[in-house]
Short mmCIF file of C-alpha atoms in Angstrom, two decimals:
data_model
loop_
_atom_site.label_atom_id
_atom_site.label_comp_id
_atom_site.label_asym_id
_atom_site.label_seq_id
_atom_site.Cartn_x
_atom_site.Cartn_y
_atom_site.Cartn_z
CA MET A 299 63.18 -165.58 210.43
CA ALA A 300 64.15 -167.38 213.75
CA SER A 301 66.93 -165.90 215.44
CA THR A 302 70.24 -168.06 216.05
CA ALA A 303 70.55 -169.76 219.44
CA SER A 304 73.88 -167.99 219.85
CA ALA A 305 72.23 -164.77 219.26
CA SER A 306 69.77 -165.22 222.46
CA LEU A 307 72.50 -166.71 224.95
CA PRO A 308 74.02 -164.26 227.48
CA ALA A 309 77.29 -163.57 227.44
CA GLU A 310 79.67 -165.72 229.75
CA PRO A 311 80.52 -163.56 232.69
CA ALA A 312 83.99 -162.64 233.25
CA ALA A 313 86.04 -164.63 235.37
CA PRO A 314 86.87 -163.11 238.73
CA THR A 315 90.27 -161.92 239.30
CA PRO A 316 92.10 -163.75 241.99
CA ARG A 317 93.02 -161.70 244.93
CA ARG A 318 96.72 -161.05 245.09
CA ARG A 319 98.13 -161.59 248.63
CA GLY A 320 100.04 -159.01 250.53
CA ALA A 321 103.52 -158.51 250.44
CA PHE A 322 105.53 -159.70 253.57
CA ILE A 323 108.44 -156.80 254.37
CA VAL A 324 111.06 -157.22 256.85
CA LEU A 325 113.22 -154.18 258.20
CA GLU A 326 116.68 -155.37 259.71
CA GLY A 327 119.62 -153.76 260.93
CA LEU A 328 122.09 -152.70 263.87
CA ASP A 329 120.88 -150.88 266.75
CA ARG A 330 119.85 -147.34 266.05
CA SER A 331 119.73 -147.58 262.34
CA GLY A 332 116.15 -146.04 262.49
CA LYS A 333 114.39 -149.05 261.92
CA SER A 334 111.33 -148.64 263.85
CA THR A 335 111.22 -145.01 262.39
CA GLN A 336 111.25 -146.36 258.87
CA VAL A 337 108.68 -149.22 259.63
CA GLU A 338 106.18 -146.51 260.77
CA LYS A 339 106.94 -144.26 257.93
CA LEU A 340 106.60 -147.06 255.22
CA VAL A 341 103.25 -148.25 256.63
CA ALA A 342 101.71 -144.61 256.61
CA THR A 343 102.99 -144.08 252.87
CA LEU A 344 101.20 -147.58 251.92
CA GLN A 345 98.10 -146.58 253.75
CA ASP A 346 97.99 -142.95 252.26
CA ARG A 347 98.02 -144.73 248.90
CA GLY A 348 95.04 -146.78 249.75
CA ILE A 349 97.03 -150.03 250.52
CA ASP A 350 95.87 -152.30 253.49
CA ALA A 351 99.17 -152.59 255.67
CA VAL A 352 99.89 -153.09 259.16
CA THR A 353 103.00 -153.37 261.57
CA ALA A 354 104.39 -156.45 263.04
CA ARG A 355 106.99 -155.96 265.79
CA PHE A 356 109.46 -158.08 267.43
CA PRO A 357 110.53 -158.90 270.44
CA GLY A 358 107.44 -159.15 272.93
CA LYS A 359 107.43 -157.45 276.27
CA MET A 360 109.36 -160.61 278.02
CA ILE A 361 112.23 -160.08 275.66
CA ASP A 362 112.19 -156.49 275.95
CA SER A 363 112.63 -156.75 279.43
CA TYR A 364 115.91 -158.82 279.02
CA LEU A 365 117.11 -156.27 276.28
CA SER A 366 116.54 -153.71 278.80
CA GLN A 367 118.83 -155.59 281.36
CA LYS A 368 116.25 -156.36 283.69
CA SER A 369 116.35 -159.95 283.53
CA ASP A 370 118.99 -162.52 282.93
CA LEU A 371 118.19 -165.75 281.29
CA ASP A 372 120.34 -168.74 279.74
CA ASP A 373 121.35 -167.66 276.15
CA ARG A 374 119.53 -170.96 274.64
CA ALA A 375 116.71 -170.24 276.49
CA ILE A 376 116.40 -166.46 275.27
CA HIS A 377 116.95 -167.52 271.66
CA LEU A 378 114.07 -170.07 272.07
CA LEU A 379 111.88 -167.06 273.62
CA PHE A 380 112.84 -164.90 270.59
CA SER A 381 111.46 -167.84 268.19
CA ALA A 382 108.50 -168.65 270.15
CA ASN A 383 107.34 -164.84 269.82
CA ARG A 384 107.74 -165.20 266.15
CA TRP A 385 105.76 -168.61 265.76
CA GLU A 386 103.17 -167.22 268.01
CA ARG A 387 102.43 -164.35 265.58
CA ALA A 388 103.00 -166.59 262.58
CA THR A 389 99.51 -167.42 262.05
CA GLN A 390 98.08 -164.00 262.20
CA ILE A 391 100.85 -162.99 259.76
CA LEU A 392 99.75 -165.62 257.44
CA GLU A 393 95.93 -164.72 257.80
CA ASP A 394 96.91 -160.96 257.00
CA LEU A 395 98.93 -161.81 253.87
CA ASN A 396 96.45 -164.13 252.56
CA ARG A 397 93.57 -161.47 252.95
CA GLY A 398 95.66 -159.21 251.01
CA ARG A 399 97.27 -157.06 253.74
CA THR A 400 100.78 -156.30 253.58
CA VAL A 401 102.90 -156.65 256.50
CA VAL A 402 105.74 -154.72 257.63
CA CYS A 403 107.76 -156.35 260.27
CA ASP A 404 110.48 -154.56 262.51
CA ARG A 405 112.78 -157.32 262.97
CA TYR A 406 112.58 -161.16 262.55
CA ALA A 407 114.22 -164.35 262.64
CA PHE A 408 117.42 -163.10 261.23
CA SER A 409 117.94 -160.70 264.21
CA GLY A 410 117.26 -163.61 266.78
CA ILE A 411 120.14 -165.62 264.82
CA ALA A 412 122.62 -163.00 264.61
CA PHE A 413 122.33 -161.80 268.38
CA SER A 414 122.74 -165.38 269.42
CA VAL A 415 125.50 -166.64 267.09
CA ILE A 416 127.95 -164.12 268.48
CA LYS A 417 127.56 -165.44 271.83
CA GLY A 418 129.11 -168.72 270.81
CA LEU A 419 125.80 -170.53 269.81
CA SER A 420 126.33 -172.84 266.58
CA TRP A 421 124.48 -171.33 263.34
CA SER A 422 122.62 -174.62 262.75
CA TRP A 423 121.12 -174.59 266.27
CA CYS A 424 120.29 -171.17 266.02
CA ARG A 425 118.47 -171.34 262.61
CA ALA A 426 116.33 -174.36 263.41
CA PRO A 427 113.83 -173.06 265.52
CA ASP A 428 112.60 -170.77 262.89
CA ILE A 429 112.79 -172.89 259.75
CA GLY A 430 109.15 -173.09 258.44
CA LEU A 431 108.16 -169.59 259.57
CA PRO A 432 106.49 -167.52 256.98
CA ALA A 433 109.26 -166.09 254.87
CA PRO A 434 109.57 -162.57 253.62
CA ASP A 435 109.21 -161.42 250.31
CA LEU A 436 111.77 -158.59 251.01
CA VAL A 437 114.12 -157.95 253.67
CA LEU A 438 115.69 -154.61 254.01
CA PHE A 439 118.75 -154.31 256.16
CA LEU A 440 119.44 -150.86 257.10
CA ARG A 441 123.43 -150.52 257.36
CA VAL A 442 124.52 -147.77 259.68
CA SER A 443 128.13 -146.94 260.85
CA SER A 444 129.20 -147.32 264.42
CA ALA A 445 130.01 -143.38 264.19
CA VAL A 446 126.56 -142.34 263.26
CA ALA A 447 124.73 -145.02 265.40
CA GLU A 448 126.46 -143.86 268.53
CA GLN A 449 125.56 -140.13 267.88
CA ARG A 450 121.84 -141.29 267.96
CA GLY A 451 119.90 -140.60 270.87
CA GLY A 452 119.71 -143.60 273.57
CA PHE A 453 122.69 -145.55 272.10
CA GLY A 454 124.05 -147.99 274.90
CA GLN A 455 120.89 -148.41 276.81
CA GLU A 456 120.49 -152.00 275.70
CA ARG A 457 122.82 -154.70 276.37
CA TYR A 458 124.00 -155.18 273.06
CA GLU A 459 124.65 -151.49 272.06
CA LYS A 460 128.29 -151.73 272.27
CA ARG A 461 130.67 -150.92 269.22
CA GLU A 462 132.51 -154.26 269.35
CA VAL A 463 129.04 -156.31 269.80
CA GLN A 464 127.60 -154.36 266.83
CA GLN A 465 130.46 -154.84 264.65
CA LYS A 466 130.22 -158.96 265.21
CA VAL A 467 126.44 -158.64 264.73
CA ALA A 468 127.18 -156.63 261.44
CA GLY A 469 129.02 -159.79 260.51
CA ALA A 470 126.63 -161.95 261.23
CA PHE A 471 123.92 -160.15 259.57
CA LYS A 472 126.16 -160.23 256.11
CA ARG A 473 126.30 -163.99 256.26
CA LEU A 474 122.43 -164.22 256.57
CA GLY A 475 122.16 -161.88 253.58
CA GLU A 476 124.25 -164.19 251.41
CA THR A 477 122.05 -167.28 252.25
CA MET A 478 118.88 -165.19 250.98
CA PRO A 479 117.72 -165.67 247.33
CA GLU A 480 119.07 -162.98 244.94
CA GLY A 481 117.16 -159.79 245.36
CA GLU A 482 115.39 -160.74 248.55
CA TRP A 483 118.05 -159.29 250.95
CA ILE A 484 118.84 -155.62 250.29
CA GLU A 485 121.12 -153.26 252.08
CA VAL A 486 120.11 -149.55 252.54
CA ASP A 487 122.43 -146.95 253.77
CA ALA A 488 120.89 -145.79 256.85
CA ASP A 489 123.60 -143.27 257.30
CA GLN A 490 121.75 -140.90 254.86
CA ALA A 491 119.06 -138.27 256.02
CA MET A 492 115.72 -139.95 257.13
CA GLU A 493 113.58 -138.89 254.39
CA ASP A 494 116.45 -140.31 251.76
CA VAL A 495 116.28 -143.79 253.57
CA HIS A 496 112.30 -143.52 253.42
CA ARG A 497 112.50 -142.82 249.62
CA GLU A 498 114.78 -145.94 249.02
CA ILE A 499 112.71 -148.21 250.90
CA VAL A 500 109.51 -147.36 249.45
CA SER A 501 111.09 -147.80 245.95
CA ARG A 502 112.35 -150.94 246.77
CA VAL A 503 108.93 -152.24 248.15
CA ASP A 504 107.04 -150.83 245.17
CA THR A 505 109.19 -153.20 243.03
CA VAL A 506 107.93 -156.07 245.09
CA LEU A 507 104.28 -154.79 245.08
CA ASP A 508 104.69 -154.69 241.28
CA SER A 509 105.81 -158.14 240.83
CA ASN A 510 104.07 -161.44 240.20
CA LYS A 511 105.40 -162.71 243.34
CA LEU A 512 102.14 -161.93 245.21
CA ASP A 513 100.26 -163.98 242.69
CA ALA A 514 102.11 -167.10 244.35
CA PRO A 515 101.60 -168.43 248.20
CA VAL A 516 103.68 -167.36 250.91
CA GLN A 517 106.89 -169.24 250.81
CA ARG A 518 108.36 -170.90 254.16
CA LEU A 519 111.68 -169.65 255.57
CA TRP A 520 114.70 -172.07 255.00
CA GLU A 521 112.99 -175.21 253.94
CA ASP A 522 114.45 -177.37 251.58
CA GLU A 523 118.09 -175.78 252.05
CA GLU A 524 121.22 -176.85 253.29
CA GLY A 525 122.52 -175.42 256.70
CA LEU A 526 124.57 -172.46 257.09
#
């Protein structure tokens, strides 16, 4: 008896699973909040799990020189240099994310705005150069009290590290956080022990990694939004 045509046909190949993009995580915070340490620890933890993860750090060397009080520039010039530094890295960040690589960023546009508006520059002017940058999936703001920050080594070595300045910056960050979509800006108590802070950060990042957010394209920062 002749076999049916369907019996001789090979099975349909399974459709390939679309590659999920990487997560874009930003750590922000006041000076001496432990950002750089926590960025390193987070990337190391992700890599230990077999997750492709890299670090992006801002600012670059020119701005580092300014922050270390070795050069003086107009406030508008330094703000635009901060933004140019981010745009210079934007293409690489997008390429990494689209390859499935998670990017953990030490400071981002939020720092640039916060440290500029306290010098009297307008919110709308400060934000304008960064509109359209890759938008983070999650911003973790490390909140540290003045008392704890001042006890940490190296406090006062950069021009912004004075209590009254840090308090103004904290207010600016708070306002920025209020403009972010719900769940995309989370405060972490950085007065805690280092390992406790790390555990909380990892938990928050895991929520992003497990979500369907990474099935969608990278969004653009502050596009189609009203000004501050």
